[in-house]
CSV table of C-alpha atoms in Angstrom, one decimal:
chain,number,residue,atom,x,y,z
O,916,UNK,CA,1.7,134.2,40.7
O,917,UNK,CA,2.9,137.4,42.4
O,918,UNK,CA,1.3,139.9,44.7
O,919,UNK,CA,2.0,143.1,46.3
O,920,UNK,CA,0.6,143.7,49.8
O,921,UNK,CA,1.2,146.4,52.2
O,922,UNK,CA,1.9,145.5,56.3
O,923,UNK,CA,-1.5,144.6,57.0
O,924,UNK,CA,-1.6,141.9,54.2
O,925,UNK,CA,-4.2,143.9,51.9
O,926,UNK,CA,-3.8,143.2,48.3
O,927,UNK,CA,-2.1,146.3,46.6
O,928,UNK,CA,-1.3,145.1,43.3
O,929,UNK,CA,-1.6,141.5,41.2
O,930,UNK,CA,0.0,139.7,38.0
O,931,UNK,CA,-2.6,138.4,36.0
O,932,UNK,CA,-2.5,134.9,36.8
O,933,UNK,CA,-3.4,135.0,40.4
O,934,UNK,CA,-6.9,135.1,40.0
O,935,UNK,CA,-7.0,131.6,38.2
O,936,UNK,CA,-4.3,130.2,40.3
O,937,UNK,CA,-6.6,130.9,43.3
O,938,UNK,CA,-9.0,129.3,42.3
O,939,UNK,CA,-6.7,126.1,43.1
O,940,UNK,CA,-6.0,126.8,46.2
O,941,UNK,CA,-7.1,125.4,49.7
O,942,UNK,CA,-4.0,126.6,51.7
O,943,UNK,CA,-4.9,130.6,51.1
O,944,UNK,CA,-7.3,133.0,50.5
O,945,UNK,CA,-8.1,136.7,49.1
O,946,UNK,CA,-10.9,138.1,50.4
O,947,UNK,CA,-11.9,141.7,50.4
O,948,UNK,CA,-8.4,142.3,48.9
O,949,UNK,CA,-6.5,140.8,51.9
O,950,UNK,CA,-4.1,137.6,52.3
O,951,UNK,CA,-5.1,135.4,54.3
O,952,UNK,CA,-4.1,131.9,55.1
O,953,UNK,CA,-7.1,128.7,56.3
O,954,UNK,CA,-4.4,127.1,58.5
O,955,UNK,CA,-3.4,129.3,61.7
O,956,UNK,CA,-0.4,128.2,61.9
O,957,UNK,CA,0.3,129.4,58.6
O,958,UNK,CA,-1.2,132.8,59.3
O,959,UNK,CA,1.0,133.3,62.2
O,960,UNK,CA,3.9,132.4,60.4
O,961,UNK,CA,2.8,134.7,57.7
O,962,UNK,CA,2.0,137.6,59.8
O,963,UNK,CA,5.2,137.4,61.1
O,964,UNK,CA,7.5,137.4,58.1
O,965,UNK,CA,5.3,140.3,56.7
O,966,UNK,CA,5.8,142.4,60.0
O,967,UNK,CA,9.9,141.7,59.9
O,968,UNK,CA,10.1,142.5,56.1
O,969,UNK,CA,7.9,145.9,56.3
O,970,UNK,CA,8.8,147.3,59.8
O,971,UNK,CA,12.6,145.5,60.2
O,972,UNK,CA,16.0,146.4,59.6
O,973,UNK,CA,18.0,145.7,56.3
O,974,UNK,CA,20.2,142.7,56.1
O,975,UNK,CA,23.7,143.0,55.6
O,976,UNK,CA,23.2,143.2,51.9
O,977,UNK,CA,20.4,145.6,52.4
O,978,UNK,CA,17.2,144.2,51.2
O,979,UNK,CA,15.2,141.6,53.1
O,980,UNK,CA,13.9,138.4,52.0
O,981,UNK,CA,12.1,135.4,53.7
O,982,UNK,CA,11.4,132.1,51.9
O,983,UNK,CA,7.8,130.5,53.8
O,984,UNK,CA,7.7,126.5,53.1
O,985,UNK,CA,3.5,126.3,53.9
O,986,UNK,CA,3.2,122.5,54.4
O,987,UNK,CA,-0.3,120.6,54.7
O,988,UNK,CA,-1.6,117.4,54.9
O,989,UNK,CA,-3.5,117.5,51.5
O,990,UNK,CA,-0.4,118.3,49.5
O,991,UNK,CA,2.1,116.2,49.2
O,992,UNK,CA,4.7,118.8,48.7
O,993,UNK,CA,4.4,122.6,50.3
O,994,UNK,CA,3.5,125.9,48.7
O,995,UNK,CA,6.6,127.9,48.8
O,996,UNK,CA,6.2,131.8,49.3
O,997,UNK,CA,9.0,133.9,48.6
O,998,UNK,CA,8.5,137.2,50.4
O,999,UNK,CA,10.5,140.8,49.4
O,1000,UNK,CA,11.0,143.5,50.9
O,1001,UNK,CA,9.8,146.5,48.7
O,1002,UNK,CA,11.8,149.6,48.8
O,1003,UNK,CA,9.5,152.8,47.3
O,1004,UNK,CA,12.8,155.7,47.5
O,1005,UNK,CA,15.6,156.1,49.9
O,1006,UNK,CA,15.1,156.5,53.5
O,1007,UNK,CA,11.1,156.4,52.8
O,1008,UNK,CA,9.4,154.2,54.7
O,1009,UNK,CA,8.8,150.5,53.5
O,1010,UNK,CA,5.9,149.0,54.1
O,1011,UNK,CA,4.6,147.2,51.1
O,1012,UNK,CA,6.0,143.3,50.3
O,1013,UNK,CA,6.2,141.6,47.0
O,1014,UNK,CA,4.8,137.7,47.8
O,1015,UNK,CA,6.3,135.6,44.5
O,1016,UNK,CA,4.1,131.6,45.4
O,1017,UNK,CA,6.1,128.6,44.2
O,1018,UNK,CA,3.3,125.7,43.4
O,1019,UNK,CA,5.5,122.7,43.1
O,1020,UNK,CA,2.4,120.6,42.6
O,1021,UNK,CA,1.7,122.6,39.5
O,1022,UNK,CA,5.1,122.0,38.3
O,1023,UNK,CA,5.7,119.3,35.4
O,1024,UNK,CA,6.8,116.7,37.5
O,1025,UNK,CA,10.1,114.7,37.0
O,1026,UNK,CA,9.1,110.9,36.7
O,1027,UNK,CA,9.7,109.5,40.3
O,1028,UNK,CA,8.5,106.2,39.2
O,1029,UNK,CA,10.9,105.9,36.1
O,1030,UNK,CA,14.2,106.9,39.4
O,1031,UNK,CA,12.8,104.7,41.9
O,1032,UNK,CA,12.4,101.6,39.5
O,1033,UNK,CA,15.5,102.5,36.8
O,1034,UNK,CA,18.0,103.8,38.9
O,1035,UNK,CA,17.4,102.0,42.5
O,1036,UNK,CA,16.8,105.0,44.1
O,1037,UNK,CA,14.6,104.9,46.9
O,1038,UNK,CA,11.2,107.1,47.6
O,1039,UNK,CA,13.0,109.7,49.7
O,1040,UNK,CA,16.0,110.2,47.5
O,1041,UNK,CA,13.8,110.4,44.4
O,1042,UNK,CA,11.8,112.9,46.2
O,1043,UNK,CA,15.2,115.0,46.9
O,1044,UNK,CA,16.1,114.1,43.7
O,1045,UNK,CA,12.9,115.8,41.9
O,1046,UNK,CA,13.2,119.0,44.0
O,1047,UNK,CA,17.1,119.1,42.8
O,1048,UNK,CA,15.5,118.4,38.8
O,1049,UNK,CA,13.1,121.7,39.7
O,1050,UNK,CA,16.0,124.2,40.6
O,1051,UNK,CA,16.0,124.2,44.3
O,1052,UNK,CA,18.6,124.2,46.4
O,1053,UNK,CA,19.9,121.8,48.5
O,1054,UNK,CA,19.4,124.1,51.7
O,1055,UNK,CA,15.6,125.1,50.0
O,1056,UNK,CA,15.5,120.6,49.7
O,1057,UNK,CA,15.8,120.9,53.1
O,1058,UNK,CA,13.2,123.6,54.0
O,1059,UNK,CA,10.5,122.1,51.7
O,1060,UNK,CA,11.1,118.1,53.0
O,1061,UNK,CA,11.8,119.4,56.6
O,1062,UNK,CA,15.0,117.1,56.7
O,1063,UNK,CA,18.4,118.1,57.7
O,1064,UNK,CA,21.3,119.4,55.6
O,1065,UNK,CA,23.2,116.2,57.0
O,1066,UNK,CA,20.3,114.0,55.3
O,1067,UNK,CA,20.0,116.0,52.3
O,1068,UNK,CA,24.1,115.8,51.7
O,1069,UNK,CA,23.1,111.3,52.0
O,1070,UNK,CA,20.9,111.4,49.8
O,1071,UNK,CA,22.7,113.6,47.1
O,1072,UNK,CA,25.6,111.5,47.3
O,1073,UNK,CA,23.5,108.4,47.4
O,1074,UNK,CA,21.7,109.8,44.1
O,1075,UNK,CA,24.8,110.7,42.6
O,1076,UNK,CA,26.4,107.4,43.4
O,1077,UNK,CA,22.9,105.4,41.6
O,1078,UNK,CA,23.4,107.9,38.8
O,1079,UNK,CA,26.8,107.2,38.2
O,1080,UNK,CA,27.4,110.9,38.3
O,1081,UNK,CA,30.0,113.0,40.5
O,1082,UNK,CA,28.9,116.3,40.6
O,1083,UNK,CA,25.6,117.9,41.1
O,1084,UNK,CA,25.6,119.6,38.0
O,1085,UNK,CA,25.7,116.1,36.4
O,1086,UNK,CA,23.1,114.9,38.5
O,1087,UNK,CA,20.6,118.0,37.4
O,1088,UNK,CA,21.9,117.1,33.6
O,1089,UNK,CA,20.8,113.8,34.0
O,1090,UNK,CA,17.4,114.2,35.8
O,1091,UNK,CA,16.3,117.1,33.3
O,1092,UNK,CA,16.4,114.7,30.5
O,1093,UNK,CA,14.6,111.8,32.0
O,1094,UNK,CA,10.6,112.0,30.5
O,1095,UNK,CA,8.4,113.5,33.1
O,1096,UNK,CA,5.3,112.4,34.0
């Protein structure tokens, strides 16, 4: 699901899929066309991001991106909210944000059971290990899990070692063709 809002979080434009993908949702809201989140934390954090990306500078690259892990105690893993920057025409004022949401609840999962009880791996690497299966990053692993790079690097090596894989890439082969579910 993908939105575009303006500065003020009001709803400018939709894909098709966000209506039914909202009825799923506890963690947000759209209501009289604008974003808002049910935690306040959240909102904050929200409000924030949307501020930097429609009123702040470029980056060095020149565009502006934030990635917004929304944790919460009902999900086990958090919505992800990729936020862009939205440029309408040279030196014209940008104020409009394009907000892609990342469900990886509503992702097909990859069978942590089958890791944990197979391979030896333990609930936390099989968790990293999952996320790695689903195309994130190790630094995004990070964000979602709120661990450390340091821990993240342990447990790849530690799956990679179970695995009897050496690279990542052969870790991502392997877990892709385990059965999900």
């Amino acid at each position: 699901p993908a939105l575009i809002v303006d500065s003020t979080a009001h709803v400018r434009a939709s894909n098709p899929s966000v209506p039914r993908w909202l009825e799923n949702q506890k963690a947000l809201d759209v209501s009289q066309g604008r974003v808002s989140w049910r935690n306040a934390r959240h909102q904050l954090a929200f409000s924030a991001a949307l501020k930097e990306l429609t009123e702040g500078p470029d980056d060095v690259m020149g565009h502006q991106r934030k990635r917004l892990p929304m944790p919460s105690p009902e999900r086990a893993l958090p919505l992800i909210i990729d936020c862009h920057r939205l440029r309408t025409a040279e030196k014209a004022p940008v104020n409009h944000a394009l907000l892609v949401m990342h469900d990886l609840q509503d992702a097909p999962p990859i069978n942590l059971r089958l890791l944990v009880e197979s391979f030896g791996l333990t609930r936390a690497e099989a968790r990293v290990a999952g996320l790695l299966a689903e195309g994130e990053s190790p630094a995004d692993i990070g964000l979602i899990l709120d661990l450390a790079m340091g821990t993240i690097r342990t447990h790849l090596r530690m799956i990679a070692s179970k695995l009897g894989a050496t690279r990542q890439s052969e870790v991502v082969r392997l877990l892709t063709r385990l059965p999900q579910g």
